[in-house]
Amino acid sequence: DGGITQSPKYLFRKEGQNVTLSCEQNLNHDAMYWYRQDPGQGLRLIYYSQIVNDFQKGDIAEGYSVSREKKESFPLTVTSAQKNPTAFYLCASSRRDSSSYEQYFGPGTRLTVT
Amino acid sequence: GQNIDQPTEMTATEGAIVQINCTYQTSGFNGLFWYQQHAGEAPTFLSYNVLDGLEEKGRFSSFLSRSKGYSYLLLKELQMKDSASYLCAVRDQGNYQLIWGAGTKLIIKP
């Protein structure tokens, strides 16, 4: 079955620690995205990548970093510089060659930093 | 600026019909998406509109009026499993980024 996996589902960290969230897809999609979801707000784009070895900042990239060394993988690192990292993080992917193609989402990682 | 508005919460009765509205103001427009999201889960795709009119897909239909910056999602024969948040998202012109509304939480009562 094709899809997107994110792990772990729940993650707890102490303030001041960096943490990396994994995202893997086997849909052969070129484009991948990271979103943050907070209660009462729409999804906010952190980073996106249209092709391997290339990525762009979204609306709220400060305190986050990504890499795209493989087509299938797009890990997100939440650094200690992110002031309010506790949130639900969603990874998505899509085809790149048409605007009508929807984004497919992974199950999400709920990060709690104390 | 870019803005998408949806009602925060709606309540409907099992078996009934409900319409969830979405209005948008964006610098460009290259299609509008509706997604369903159950609590704590990933959003799943429901519909895509790029031209004016109604798109029907089973119990769900979606309507778009580009001149009015308006869309709605119509859910018929409501079932308890339809209790979820419904997210409206607009694709900006010239790129593949989506601008998301905050979502409408739909509560279905027996």
JSON list of N, CA and C in Angstrom, two decimals, chain A residues 9 33 35 37 40-43 45 48 50 88 90 96 98-103 105-107, chain B residues 30 33 35 37 40-45 48 50 87 91 95-103:
[
{"chain": "A", "resi": 9, "resn": "LYS", "atom": "N", "xyz": [4.28, 8.81, 16.74]},
{"chain": "A", "resi": 9, "resn": "LYS", "atom": "CA", "xyz": [3.00, 9.48, 16.79]},
{"chain": "A", "resi": 9, "resn": "LYS", "atom": "C", "xyz": [2.98, 10.52, 17.92]},
{"chain": "A", "resi": 33, "resn": "TYR", "atom": "N", "xyz": [5.83, 18.46, 2.02]},
{"chain": "A", "resi": 33, "resn": "TYR", "atom": "CA", "xyz": [5.52, 19.65, 2.82]},
{"chain": "A", "resi": 33, "resn": "TYR", "atom": "C", "xyz": [5.53, 19.29, 4.29]},
{"chain": "A", "resi": 35, "resn": "TYR", "atom": "N", "xyz": [3.71, 20.90, 7.81]},
{"chain": "A", "resi": 35, "resn": "TYR", "atom": "CA", "xyz": [2.77, 21.85, 8.38]},
{"chain": "A", "resi": 35, "resn": "TYR", "atom": "C", "xyz": [2.77, 21.71, 9.89]},
{"chain": "A", "resi": 37, "resn": "GLN", "atom": "N", "xyz": [-0.02, 22.40, 13.05]},
{"chain": "A", "resi": 37, "resn": "GLN", "atom": "CA", "xyz": [-1.43, 22.66, 13.33]},
{"chain": "A", "resi": 37, "resn": "GLN", "atom": "C", "xyz": [-1.60, 22.93, 14.82]},
{"chain": "A", "resi": 40, "resn": "GLY", "atom": "N", "xyz": [-7.61, 25.77, 16.76]},
{"chain": "A", "resi": 40, "resn": "GLY", "atom": "CA", "xyz": [-8.29, 26.98, 16.31]},
{"chain": "A", "resi": 40, "resn": "GLY", "atom": "C", "xyz": [-7.60, 27.70, 15.17]},
{"chain": "A", "resi": 41, "resn": "GLN", "atom": "N", "xyz": [-6.55, 27.10, 14.63]},
{"chain": "A", "resi": 41, "resn": "GLN", "atom": "CA", "xyz": [-5.85, 27.74, 13.52]},
{"chain": "A", "resi": 41, "resn": "GLN", "atom": "C", "xyz": [-5.77, 26.81, 12.32]},
{"chain": "A", "resi": 42, "resn": "GLY", "atom": "N", "xyz": [-5.64, 27.40, 11.15]},
{"chain": "A", "resi": 42, "resn": "GLY", "atom": "CA", "xyz": [-5.43, 26.59, 9.96]},
{"chain": "A", "resi": 42, "resn": "GLY", "atom": "C", "xyz": [-4.03, 26.00, 9.94]},
{"chain": "A", "resi": 43, "resn": "LEU", "atom": "N", "xyz": [-3.83, 25.09, 9.02]},
{"chain": "A", "resi": 43, "resn": "LEU", "atom": "CA", "xyz": [-2.49, 24.53, 8.84]},
{"chain": "A", "resi": 43, "resn": "LEU", "atom": "C", "xyz": [-1.54, 25.63, 8.40]},
{"chain": "A", "resi": 45, "resn": "LEU", "atom": "N", "xyz": [2.31, 26.45, 6.93]},
{"chain": "A", "resi": 45, "resn": "LEU", "atom": "CA", "xyz": [3.40, 25.81, 6.21]},
{"chain": "A", "resi": 45, "resn": "LEU", "atom": "C", "xyz": [4.74, 26.18, 6.81]},
{"chain": "A", "resi": 48, "resn": "TYR", "atom": "N", "xyz": [8.70, 23.47, 2.46]},
{"chain": "A", "resi": 48, "resn": "TYR", "atom": "CA", "xyz": [8.28, 22.59, 1.40]},
{"chain": "A", "resi": 48, "resn": "TYR", "atom": "C", "xyz": [9.43, 22.34, 0.45]},
{"chain": "A", "resi": 50, "resn": "GLN", "atom": "N", "xyz": [10.09, 20.87, -3.61]},
{"chain": "A", "resi": 50, "resn": "GLN", "atom": "CA", "xyz": [9.50, 20.45, -4.88]},
{"chain": "A", "resi": 50, "resn": "GLN", "atom": "C", "xyz": [10.33, 19.36, -5.56]},
{"chain": "A", "resi": 88, "resn": "PHE", "atom": "N", "xyz": [0.94, 19.89, 16.81]},
{"chain": "A", "resi": 88, "resn": "PHE", "atom": "CA", "xyz": [0.71, 18.72, 15.98]},
{"chain": "A", "resi": 88, "resn": "PHE", "atom": "C", "xyz": [1.36, 18.99, 14.63]},
{"chain": "A", "resi": 90, "resn": "LEU", "atom": "N", "xyz": [2.26, 17.85, 10.77]},
{"chain": "A", "resi": 90, "resn": "LEU", "atom": "CA", "xyz": [1.77, 17.03, 9.66]},
{"chain": "A", "resi": 90, "resn": "LEU", "atom": "C", "xyz": [2.71, 17.15, 8.47]},
{"chain": "A", "resi": 96, "resn": "ARG", "atom": "N", "xyz": [3.77, 17.09, -8.63]},
{"chain": "A", "resi": 96, "resn": "ARG", "atom": "CA", "xyz": [4.24, 18.47, -8.83]},
{"chain": "A", "resi": 96, "resn": "ARG", "atom": "C", "xyz": [3.77, 19.07, -10.14]},
{"chain": "A", "resi": 98, "resn": "SER", "atom": "N", "xyz": [0.81, 19.34, -11.72]},
{"chain": "A", "resi": 98, "resn": "SER", "atom": "CA", "xyz": [-0.52, 19.89, -11.97]},
{"chain": "A", "resi": 98, "resn": "SER", "atom": "C", "xyz": [-1.06, 20.50, -10.70]},
{"chain": "A", "resi": 99, "resn": "SER", "atom": "N", "xyz": [-1.73, 21.62, -10.83]},
{"chain": "A", "resi": 99, "resn": "SER", "atom": "CA", "xyz": [-2.28, 22.28, -9.65]},
{"chain": "A", "resi": 99, "resn": "SER", "atom": "C", "xyz": [-3.48, 21.55, -9.09]},
{"chain": "A", "resi": 100, "resn": "SER", "atom": "N", "xyz": [-4.05, 20.60, -9.85]},
{"chain": "A", "resi": 100, "resn": "SER", "atom": "CA", "xyz": [-5.25, 19.94, -9.36]},
{"chain": "A", "resi": 100, "resn": "SER", "atom": "C", "xyz": [-4.95, 18.77, -8.44]},
{"chain": "A", "resi": 101, "resn": "TYR", "atom": "N", "xyz": [-3.68, 18.40, -8.32]},
{"chain": "A", "resi": 101, "resn": "TYR", "atom": "CA", "xyz": [-3.38, 17.24, -7.50]},
{"chain": "A", "resi": 101, "resn": "TYR", "atom": "C", "xyz": [-3.39, 17.58, -6.02]},
{"chain": "A", "resi": 102, "resn": "GLU", "atom": "N", "xyz": [-4.12, 16.72, -5.29]},
{"chain": "A", "resi": 102, "resn": "GLU", "atom": "CA", "xyz": [-4.28, 17.00, -3.87]},
{"chain": "A", "resi": 102, "resn": "GLU", "atom": "C", "xyz": [-3.03, 16.60, -3.11]},
{"chain": "A", "resi": 103, "resn": "GLN", "atom": "N", "xyz": [-2.94, 17.11, -1.89]},
{"chain": "A", "resi": 103, "resn": "GLN", "atom": "CA", "xyz": [-1.87, 16.70, -0.99]},
{"chain": "A", "resi": 103, "resn": "GLN", "atom": "C", "xyz": [-2.34, 15.52, -0.15]},
{"chain": "A", "resi": 105, "resn": "PHE", "atom": "N", "xyz": [-1.65, 13.31, 3.25]},
{"chain": "A", "resi": 105, "resn": "PHE", "atom": "CA", "xyz": [-1.07, 13.59, 4.57]},
{"chain": "A", "resi": 105, "resn": "PHE", "atom": "C", "xyz": [-0.67, 12.31, 5.30]},
{"chain": "A", "resi": 106, "resn": "GLY", "atom": "N", "xyz": [0.40, 12.43, 6.09]},
{"chain": "A", "resi": 106, "resn": "GLY", "atom": "CA", "xyz": [0.74, 11.38, 7.03]},
{"chain": "A", "resi": 106, "resn": "GLY", "atom": "C", "xyz": [-0.11, 11.50, 8.28]},
{"chain": "A", "resi": 107, "resn": "PRO", "atom": "N", "xyz": [0.02, 10.54, 9.22]},
{"chain": "A", "resi": 107, "resn": "PRO", "atom": "CA", "xyz": [-0.84, 10.51, 10.41]},
{"chain": "A", "resi": 107, "resn": "PRO", "atom": "C", "xyz": [-0.49, 11.58, 11.44]},
{"chain": "B", "resi": 30, "resn": "ASN", "atom": "N", "xyz": [-5.98, 29.27, -7.88]},
{"chain": "B", "resi": 30, "resn": "ASN", "atom": "CA", "xyz": [-5.69, 28.17, -8.79]},
{"chain": "B", "resi": 30, "resn": "ASN", "atom": "C", "xyz": [-6.37, 26.91, -8.28]},
{"chain": "B", "resi": 33, "resn": "PHE", "atom": "N", "xyz": [-9.79, 23.41, -2.38]},
{"chain": "B", "resi": 33, "resn": "PHE", "atom": "CA", "xyz": [-9.88, 22.05, -1.88]},
{"chain": "B", "resi": 33, "resn": "PHE", "atom": "C", "xyz": [-10.70, 22.01, -0.59]},
{"chain": "B", "resi": 35, "resn": "TYR", "atom": "N", "xyz": [-11.08, 19.32, 2.69]},
{"chain": "B", "resi": 35, "resn": "TYR", "atom": "CA", "xyz": [-10.53, 18.15, 3.36]},
{"chain": "B", "resi": 35, "resn": "TYR", "atom": "C", "xyz": [-11.38, 17.86, 4.61]},
{"chain": "B", "resi": 37, "resn": "GLN", "atom": "N", "xyz": [-11.07, 16.15, 8.46]},
{"chain": "B", "resi": 37, "resn": "GLN", "atom": "CA", "xyz": [-10.08, 15.75, 9.46]},
{"chain": "B", "resi": 37, "resn": "GLN", "atom": "C", "xyz": [-10.78, 15.32, 10.74]},
{"chain": "B", "resi": 40, "resn": "GLY", "atom": "N", "xyz": [-7.36, 14.39, 15.89]},
{"chain": "B", "resi": 40, "resn": "GLY", "atom": "CA", "xyz": [-6.09, 13.71, 16.10]},
{"chain": "B", "resi": 40, "resn": "GLY", "atom": "C", "xyz": [-5.58, 12.93, 14.90]},
{"chain": "B", "resi": 41, "resn": "GLU", "atom": "N", "xyz": [-6.26, 13.06, 13.77]},
{"chain": "B", "resi": 41, "resn": "GLU", "atom": "CA", "xyz": [-5.85, 12.30, 12.59]},
{"chain": "B", "resi": 41, "resn": "GLU", "atom": "C", "xyz": [-5.43, 13.24, 11.45]},
{"chain": "B", "resi": 42, "resn": "ALA", "atom": "N", "xyz": [-5.00, 12.64, 10.36]},
{"chain": "B", "resi": 42, "resn": "ALA", "atom": "CA", "xyz": [-4.57, 13.42, 9.20]},
{"chain": "B", "resi": 42, "resn": "ALA", "atom": "C", "xyz": [-5.77, 13.89, 8.40]},
{"chain": "B", "resi": 43, "resn": "PRO", "atom": "N", "xyz": [-5.68, 15.04, 7.76]},
{"chain": "B", "resi": 43, "resn": "PRO", "atom": "CA", "xyz": [-6.72, 15.46, 6.82]},
{"chain": "B", "resi": 43, "resn": "PRO", "atom": "C", "xyz": [-6.77, 14.51, 5.63]},
{"chain": "B", "resi": 44, "resn": "THR", "atom": "N", "xyz": [-7.99, 14.26, 5.13]},
{"chain": "B", "resi": 44, "resn": "THR", "atom": "CA", "xyz": [-8.15, 13.45, 3.94]},
{"chain": "B", "resi": 44, "resn": "THR", "atom": "C", "xyz": [-8.92, 14.25, 2.90]},
{"chain": "B", "resi": 45, "resn": "PHE", "atom": "N", "xyz": [-8.54, 14.10, 1.65]},
{"chain": "B", "resi": 45, "resn": "PHE", "atom": "CA", "xyz": [-9.09, 14.88, 0.54]},
{"chain": "B", "resi": 45, "resn": "PHE", "atom": "C", "xyz": [-10.54, 14.53, 0.29]},
{"chain": "B", "resi": 48, "resn": "TYR", "atom": "N", "xyz": [-12.20, 18.97, -5.06]},
{"chain": "B", "resi": 48, "resn": "TYR", "atom": "CA", "xyz": [-11.41, 20.03, -5.68]},
{"chain": "B", "resi": 48, "resn": "TYR", "atom": "C", "xyz": [-12.30, 20.75, -6.69]},
{"chain": "B", "resi": 50, "resn": "VAL", "atom": "N", "xyz": [-12.12, 24.11, -9.45]},
{"chain": "B", "resi": 50, "resn": "VAL", "atom": "CA", "xyz": [-11.34, 25.20, -10.06]},
{"chain": "B", "resi": 50, "resn": "VAL", "atom": "C", "xyz": [-12.23, 26.05, -10.96]},
{"chain": "B", "resi": 87, "resn": "LEU", "atom": "N", "xyz": [-11.92, 21.30, 6.42]},
{"chain": "B", "resi": 87, "resn": "LEU", "atom": "CA", "xyz": [-10.94, 22.33, 6.12]},
{"chain": "B", "resi": 87, "resn": "LEU", "atom": "C", "xyz": [-11.07, 22.78, 4.67]},
{"chain": "B", "resi": 91, "resn": "ARG", "atom": "N", "xyz": [-5.49, 27.13, -3.42]},
{"chain": "B", "resi": 91, "resn": "ARG", "atom": "CA", "xyz": [-4.16, 27.09, -4.03]},
{"chain": "B", "resi": 91, "resn": "ARG", "atom": "C", "xyz": [-3.91, 28.43, -4.69]},
{"chain": "B", "resi": 95, "resn": "ASN", "atom": "N", "xyz": [1.97, 28.73, -7.85]},
{"chain": "B", "resi": 95, "resn": "ASN", "atom": "CA", "xyz": [2.79, 27.82, -7.04]},
{"chain": "B", "resi": 95, "resn": "ASN", "atom": "C", "xyz": [1.88, 26.73, -6.51]},
{"chain": "B", "resi": 96, "resn": "TYR", "atom": "N", "xyz": [2.45, 25.86, -5.78]},
{"chain": "B", "resi": 96, "resn": "TYR", "atom": "CA", "xyz": [1.67, 24.71, -5.32]},
{"chain": "B", "resi": 96, "resn": "TYR", "atom": "C", "xyz": [1.35, 24.78, -3.84]},
{"chain": "B", "resi": 97, "resn": "GLN", "atom": "N", "xyz": [1.52, 25.96, -3.26]},
{"chain": "B", "resi": 97, "resn": "GLN", "atom": "CA", "xyz": [1.21, 26.10, -1.85]},
{"chain": "B", "resi": 97, "resn": "GLN", "atom": "C", "xyz": [-0.29, 26.27, -1.65]},
{"chain": "B", "resi": 98, "resn": "LEU", "atom": "N", "xyz": [-0.76, 25.73, -0.53]},
{"chain": "B", "resi": 98, "resn": "LEU", "atom": "CA", "xyz": [-2.16, 25.88, -0.15]},
{"chain": "B", "resi": 98, "resn": "LEU", "atom": "C", "xyz": [-2.27, 26.86, 1.01]},
{"chain": "B", "resi": 99, "resn": "ILE", "atom": "N", "xyz": [-3.31, 27.70, 0.95]},
{"chain": "B", "resi": 99, "resn": "ILE", "atom": "CA", "xyz": [-3.63, 28.59, 2.06]},
{"chain": "B", "resi": 99, "resn": "ILE", "atom": "C", "xyz": [-4.85, 27.99, 2.74]},
{"chain": "B", "resi": 100, "resn": "TRP", "atom": "N", "xyz": [-4.74, 27.77, 4.06]},
{"chain": "B", "resi": 100, "resn": "TRP", "atom": "CA", "xyz": [-5.76, 26.98, 4.77]},
{"chain": "B", "resi": 100, "resn": "TRP", "atom": "C", "xyz": [-6.65, 27.85, 5.65]},
{"chain": "B", "resi": 101, "resn": "GLY", "atom": "N", "xyz": [-7.93, 27.53, 5.65]},
{"chain": "B", "resi": 101, "resn": "GLY", "atom": "CA", "xyz": [-8.82, 28.07, 6.66]},
{"chain": "B", "resi": 101, "resn": "GLY", "atom": "C", "xyz": [-8.61, 27.33, 7.98]},
{"chain": "B", "resi": 102, "resn": "ALA", "atom": "N", "xyz": [-9.19, 27.87, 9.05]},
{"chain": "B", "resi": 102, "resn": "ALA", "atom": "CA", "xyz": [-9.01, 27.28, 10.38]},
{"chain": "B", "resi": 102, "resn": "ALA", "atom": "C", "xyz": [-9.85, 26.02, 10.57]},
{"chain": "B", "resi": 103, "resn": "GLY", "atom": "N", "xyz": [-10.78, 25.77, 9.66]},
{"chain": "B", "resi": 103, "resn": "GLY", "atom": "CA", "xyz": [-11.59, 24.57, 9.75]},
{"chain": "B", "resi": 103, "resn": "GLY", "atom": "C", "xyz": [-12.91, 24.79, 10.47]}
]
